[in-house]
Tab-separated table of C-alpha atoms in Angstrom:
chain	number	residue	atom	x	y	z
A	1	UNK	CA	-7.758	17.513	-0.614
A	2	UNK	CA	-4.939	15.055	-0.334
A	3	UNK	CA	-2.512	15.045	-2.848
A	4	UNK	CA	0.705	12.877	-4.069
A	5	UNK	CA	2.228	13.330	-7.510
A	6	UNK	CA	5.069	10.756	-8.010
A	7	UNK	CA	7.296	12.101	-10.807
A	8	UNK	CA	10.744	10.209	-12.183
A	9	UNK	CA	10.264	7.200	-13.474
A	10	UNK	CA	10.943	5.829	-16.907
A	11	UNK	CA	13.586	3.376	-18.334
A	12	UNK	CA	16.837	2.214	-17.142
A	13	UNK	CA	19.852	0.332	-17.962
A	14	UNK	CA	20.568	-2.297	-14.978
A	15	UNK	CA	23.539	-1.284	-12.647
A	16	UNK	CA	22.362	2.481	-12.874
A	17	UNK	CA	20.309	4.629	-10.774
A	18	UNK	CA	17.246	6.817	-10.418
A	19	UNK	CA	15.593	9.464	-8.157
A	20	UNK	CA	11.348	9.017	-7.565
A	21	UNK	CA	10.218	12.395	-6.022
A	22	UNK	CA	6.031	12.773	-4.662
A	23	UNK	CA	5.310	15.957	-4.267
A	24	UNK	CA	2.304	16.439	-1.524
A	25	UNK	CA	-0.201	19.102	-0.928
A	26	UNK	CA	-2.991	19.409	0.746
A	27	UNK	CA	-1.848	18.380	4.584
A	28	UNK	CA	0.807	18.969	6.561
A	29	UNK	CA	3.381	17.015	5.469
A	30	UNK	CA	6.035	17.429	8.312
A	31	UNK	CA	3.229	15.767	10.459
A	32	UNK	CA	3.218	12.577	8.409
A	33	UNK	CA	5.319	9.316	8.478
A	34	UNK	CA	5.470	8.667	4.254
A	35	UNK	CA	6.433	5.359	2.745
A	36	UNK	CA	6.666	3.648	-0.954
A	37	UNK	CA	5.590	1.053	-2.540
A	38	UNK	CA	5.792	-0.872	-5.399
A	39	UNK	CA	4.195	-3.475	-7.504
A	40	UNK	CA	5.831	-5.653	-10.218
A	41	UNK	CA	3.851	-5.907	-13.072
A	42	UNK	CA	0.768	-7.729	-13.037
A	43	UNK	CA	1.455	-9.002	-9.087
A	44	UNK	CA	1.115	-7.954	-5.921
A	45	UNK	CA	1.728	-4.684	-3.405
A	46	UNK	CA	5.140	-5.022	-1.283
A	47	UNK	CA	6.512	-2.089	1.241
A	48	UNK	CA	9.845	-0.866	-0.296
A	49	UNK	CA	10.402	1.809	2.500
A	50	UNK	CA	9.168	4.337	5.007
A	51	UNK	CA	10.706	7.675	7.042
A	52	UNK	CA	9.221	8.955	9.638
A	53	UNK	CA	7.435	12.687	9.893
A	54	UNK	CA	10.819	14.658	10.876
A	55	UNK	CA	13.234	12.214	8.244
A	56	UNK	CA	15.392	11.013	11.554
A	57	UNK	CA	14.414	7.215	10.983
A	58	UNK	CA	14.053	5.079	7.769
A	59	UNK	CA	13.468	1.532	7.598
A	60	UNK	CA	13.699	-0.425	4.021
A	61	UNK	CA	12.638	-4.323	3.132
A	62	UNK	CA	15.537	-6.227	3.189
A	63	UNK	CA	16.085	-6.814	-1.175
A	64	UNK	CA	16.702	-2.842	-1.026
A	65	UNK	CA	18.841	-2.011	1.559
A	66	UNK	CA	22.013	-0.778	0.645
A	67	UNK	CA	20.606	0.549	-2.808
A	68	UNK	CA	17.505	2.328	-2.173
A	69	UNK	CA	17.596	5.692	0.209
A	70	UNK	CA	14.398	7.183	1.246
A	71	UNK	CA	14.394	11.014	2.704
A	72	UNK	CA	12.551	13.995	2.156
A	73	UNK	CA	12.457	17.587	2.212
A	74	UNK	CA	9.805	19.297	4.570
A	75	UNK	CA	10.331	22.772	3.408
A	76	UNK	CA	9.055	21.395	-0.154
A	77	UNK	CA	6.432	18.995	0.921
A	78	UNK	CA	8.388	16.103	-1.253
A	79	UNK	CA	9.372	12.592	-0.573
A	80	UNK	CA	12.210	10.762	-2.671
A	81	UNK	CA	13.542	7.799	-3.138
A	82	UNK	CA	16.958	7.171	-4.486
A	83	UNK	CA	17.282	4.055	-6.281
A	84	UNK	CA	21.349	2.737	-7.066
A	85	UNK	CA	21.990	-0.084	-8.223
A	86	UNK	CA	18.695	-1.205	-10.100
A	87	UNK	CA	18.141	-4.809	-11.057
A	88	UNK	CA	15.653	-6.043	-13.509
A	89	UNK	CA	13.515	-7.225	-10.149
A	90	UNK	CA	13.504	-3.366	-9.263
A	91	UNK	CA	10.963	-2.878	-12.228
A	92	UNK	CA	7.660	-2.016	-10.444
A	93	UNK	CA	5.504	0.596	-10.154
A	94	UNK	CA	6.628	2.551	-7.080
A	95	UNK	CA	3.273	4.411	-5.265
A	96	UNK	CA	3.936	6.877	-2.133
A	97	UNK	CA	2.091	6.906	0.557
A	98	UNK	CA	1.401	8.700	3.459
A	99	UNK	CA	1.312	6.990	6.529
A	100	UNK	CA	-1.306	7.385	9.313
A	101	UNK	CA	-1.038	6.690	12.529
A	102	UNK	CA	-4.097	5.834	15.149
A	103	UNK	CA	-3.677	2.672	17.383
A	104	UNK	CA	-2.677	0.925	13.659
A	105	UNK	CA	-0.007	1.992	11.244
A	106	UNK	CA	-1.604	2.091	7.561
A	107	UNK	CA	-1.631	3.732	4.177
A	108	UNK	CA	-3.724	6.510	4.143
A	109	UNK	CA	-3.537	8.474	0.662
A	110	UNK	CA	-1.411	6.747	-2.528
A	111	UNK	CA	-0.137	8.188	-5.431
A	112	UNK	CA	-0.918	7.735	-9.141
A	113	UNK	CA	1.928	5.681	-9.245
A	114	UNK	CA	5.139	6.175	-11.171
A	115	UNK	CA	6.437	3.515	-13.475
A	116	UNK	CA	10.215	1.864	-13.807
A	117	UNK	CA	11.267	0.002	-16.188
A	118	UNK	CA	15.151	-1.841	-15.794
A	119	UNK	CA	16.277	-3.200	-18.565
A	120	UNK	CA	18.928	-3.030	-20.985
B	1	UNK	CA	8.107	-12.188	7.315
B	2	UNK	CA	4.308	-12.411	8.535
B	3	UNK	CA	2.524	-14.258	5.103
B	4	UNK	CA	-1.100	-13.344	4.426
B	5	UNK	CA	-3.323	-15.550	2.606
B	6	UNK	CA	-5.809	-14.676	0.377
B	7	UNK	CA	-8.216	-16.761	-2.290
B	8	UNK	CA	-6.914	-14.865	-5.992
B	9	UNK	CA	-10.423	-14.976	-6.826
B	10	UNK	CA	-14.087	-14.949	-6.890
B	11	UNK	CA	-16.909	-14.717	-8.499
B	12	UNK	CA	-20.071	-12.872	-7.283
B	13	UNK	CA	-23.641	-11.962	-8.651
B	14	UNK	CA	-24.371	-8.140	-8.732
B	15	UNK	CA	-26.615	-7.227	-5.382
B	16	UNK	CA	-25.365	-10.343	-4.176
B	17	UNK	CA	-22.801	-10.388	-0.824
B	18	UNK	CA	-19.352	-11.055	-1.257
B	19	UNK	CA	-16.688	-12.267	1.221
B	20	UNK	CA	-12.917	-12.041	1.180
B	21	UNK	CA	-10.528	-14.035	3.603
B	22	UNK	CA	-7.162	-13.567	4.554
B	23	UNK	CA	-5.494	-15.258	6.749
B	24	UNK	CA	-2.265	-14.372	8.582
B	25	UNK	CA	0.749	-16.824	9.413
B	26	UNK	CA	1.018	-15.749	12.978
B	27	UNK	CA	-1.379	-12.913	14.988
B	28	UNK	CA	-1.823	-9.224	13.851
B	29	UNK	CA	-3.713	-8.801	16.602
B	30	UNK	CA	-6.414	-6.297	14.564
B	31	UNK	CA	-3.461	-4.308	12.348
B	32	UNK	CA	-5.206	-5.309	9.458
B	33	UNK	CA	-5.890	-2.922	6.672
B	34	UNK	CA	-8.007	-3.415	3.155
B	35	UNK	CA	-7.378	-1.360	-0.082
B	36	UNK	CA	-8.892	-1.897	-3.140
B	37	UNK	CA	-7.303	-1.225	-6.573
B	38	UNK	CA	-9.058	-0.928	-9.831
B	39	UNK	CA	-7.483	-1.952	-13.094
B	40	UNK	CA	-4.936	1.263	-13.382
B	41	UNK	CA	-5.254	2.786	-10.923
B	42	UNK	CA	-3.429	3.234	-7.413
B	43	UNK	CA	-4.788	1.150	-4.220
B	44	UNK	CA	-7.424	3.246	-2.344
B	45	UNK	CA	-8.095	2.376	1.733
B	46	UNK	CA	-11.284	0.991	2.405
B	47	UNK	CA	-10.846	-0.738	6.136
B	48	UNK	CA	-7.916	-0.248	8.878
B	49	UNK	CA	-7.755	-1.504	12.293
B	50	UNK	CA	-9.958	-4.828	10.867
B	51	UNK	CA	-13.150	-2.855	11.293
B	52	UNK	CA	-12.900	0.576	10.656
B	53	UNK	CA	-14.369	2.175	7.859
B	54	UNK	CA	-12.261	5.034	6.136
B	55	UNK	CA	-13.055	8.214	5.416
B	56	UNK	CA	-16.014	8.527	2.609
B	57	UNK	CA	-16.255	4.707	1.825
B	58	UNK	CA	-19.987	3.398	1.575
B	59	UNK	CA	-21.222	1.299	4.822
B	60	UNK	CA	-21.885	-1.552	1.866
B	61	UNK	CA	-17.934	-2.297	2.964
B	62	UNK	CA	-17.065	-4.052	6.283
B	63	UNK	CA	-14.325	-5.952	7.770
B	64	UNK	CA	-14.397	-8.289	11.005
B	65	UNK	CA	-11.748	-10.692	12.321
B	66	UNK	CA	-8.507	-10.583	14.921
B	67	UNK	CA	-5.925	-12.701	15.748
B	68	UNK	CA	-4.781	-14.269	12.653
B	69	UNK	CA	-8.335	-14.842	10.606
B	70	UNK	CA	-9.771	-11.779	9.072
B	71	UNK	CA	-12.718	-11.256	6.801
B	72	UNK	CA	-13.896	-8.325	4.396
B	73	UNK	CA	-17.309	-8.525	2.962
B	74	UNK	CA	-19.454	-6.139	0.563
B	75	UNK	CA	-23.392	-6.266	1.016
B	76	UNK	CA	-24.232	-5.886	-1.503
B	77	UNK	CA	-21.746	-5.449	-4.530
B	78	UNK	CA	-22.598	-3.289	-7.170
B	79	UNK	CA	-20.857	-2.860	-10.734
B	80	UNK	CA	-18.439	0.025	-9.643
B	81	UNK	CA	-16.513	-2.938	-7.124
B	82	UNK	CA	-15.233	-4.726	-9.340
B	83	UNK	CA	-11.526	-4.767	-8.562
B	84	UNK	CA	-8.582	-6.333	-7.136
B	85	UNK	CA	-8.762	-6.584	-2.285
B	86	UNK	CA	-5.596	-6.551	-1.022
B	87	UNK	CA	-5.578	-7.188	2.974
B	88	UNK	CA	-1.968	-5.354	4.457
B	89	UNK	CA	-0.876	-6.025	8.475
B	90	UNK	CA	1.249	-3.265	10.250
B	91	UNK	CA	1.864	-5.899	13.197
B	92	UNK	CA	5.874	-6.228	12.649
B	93	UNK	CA	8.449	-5.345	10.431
B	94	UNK	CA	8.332	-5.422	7.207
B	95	UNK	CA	4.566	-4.527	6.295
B	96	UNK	CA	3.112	-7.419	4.360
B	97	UNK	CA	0.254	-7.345	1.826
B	98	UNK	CA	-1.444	-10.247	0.867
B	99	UNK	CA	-1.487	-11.031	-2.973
B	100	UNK	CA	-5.147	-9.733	-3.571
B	101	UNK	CA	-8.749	-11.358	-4.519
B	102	UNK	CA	-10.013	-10.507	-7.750
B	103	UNK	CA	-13.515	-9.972	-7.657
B	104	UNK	CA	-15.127	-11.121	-10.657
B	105	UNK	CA	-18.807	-10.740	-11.725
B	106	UNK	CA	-20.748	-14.091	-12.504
């Protein structure tokens, strides 16, 4: 059975940072393209950023780049996502998900979801 | 940005069918993907590639459409669907969602 478990979340002040980890199990993760994403309270879904299966390419939505750094460690079967720099429009719930890949790229298997809160 | 448009709501009878649109501001071609998320809980796949029905979801879920007009419909919707349909395109760069249909029971 598919599994993510986002873990890292909580509250913080504006201007600092956190680290989301998702630790997977139950595929092979090293064969998988993973992504997050996050959704403000009480709106909508929006792609934050993905790496591919082997962590040589990343791609991030534009209101992140240059804060947010997604990588992961194959050995441990766990995504991250490094998060400098948080605004109070960070504050989301941040989901990974694995990516599949047929003739159409799409989200797979989510997470429970992992909540952060920026505010002073 | 490709913008996906969705009606934020509607209203159905129990056993009756229900039908979702979202429409895209340029073509996705068929990279278009439904989830469905219940109140807490994470979004769960339901259709990809338009039409395709994922792994384990009842044949009461379907999804037609190309280009930039897509449709999802449940025949016939039972208690257990009530929930938020988000349609998602994987077309270009950055992945878009649209903002979701709440299905509501009459």
């Amino acid at each position: 059975e598919v599994q993510l478990v986002e873990s890292g979340g909580g509250l913080v002040q504006p201007g600092r940072s956190m680290k989301l980890s998702c630790a997977a199990s139950g595929f092979t993760f090293n064969n998988y393209d993973m992504a997050w994403v996050c959704q403000a309270p009480k709106k909508g879904l929006e792609w934050v950023a993905t790496i591919s299966y082997d962590g040589s390419s990343t791609y991030y939505r534009d209101s992140v780049k240059g804060r947010f750094t997604i990588s992961r460690d194959n050995a441990k079967s766990t995504l991250y996502l490094q998060m400098d720099s948080l605004r109070s429009e960070d504050t989301a719930t941040y989901y990974c998900a694995r990516l599949r890949l047929l003739q159409w790229y799409y989200f797979d298997y989510w997470g429970q979801g992992v909540m952060v809160t920026v505010s002073s | 940005d490709i913008v996906l448009t969705q009606s934020p709501a509607l209203a159905v009878s129990l056993g009756q069918r229900a039908t979702i649109s979202c429409r895209a501001s340029e073509s996705v071609r068929s990279s278009m993907h439904w989830y469905q998320q219940k109140s807490g809980q994470q979004p769960k796949l339901l259709i990809y590639g338009a039409s395709n029905l994922a792994s384990g979801v009842p044949a009461r879920f379907s999804g037609s459409g190309s280009g930039t007009d897509f449709t999802f419909t449940i025949d016939p919707v039972e208690a257990d669907d009530i929930a938020t349909y988000y349609c998602q395109q994987s077309r270009n760069d950055p992945y878009t969602f649209g903002a979701g249909t709440k299905l509501e029971l009459k």
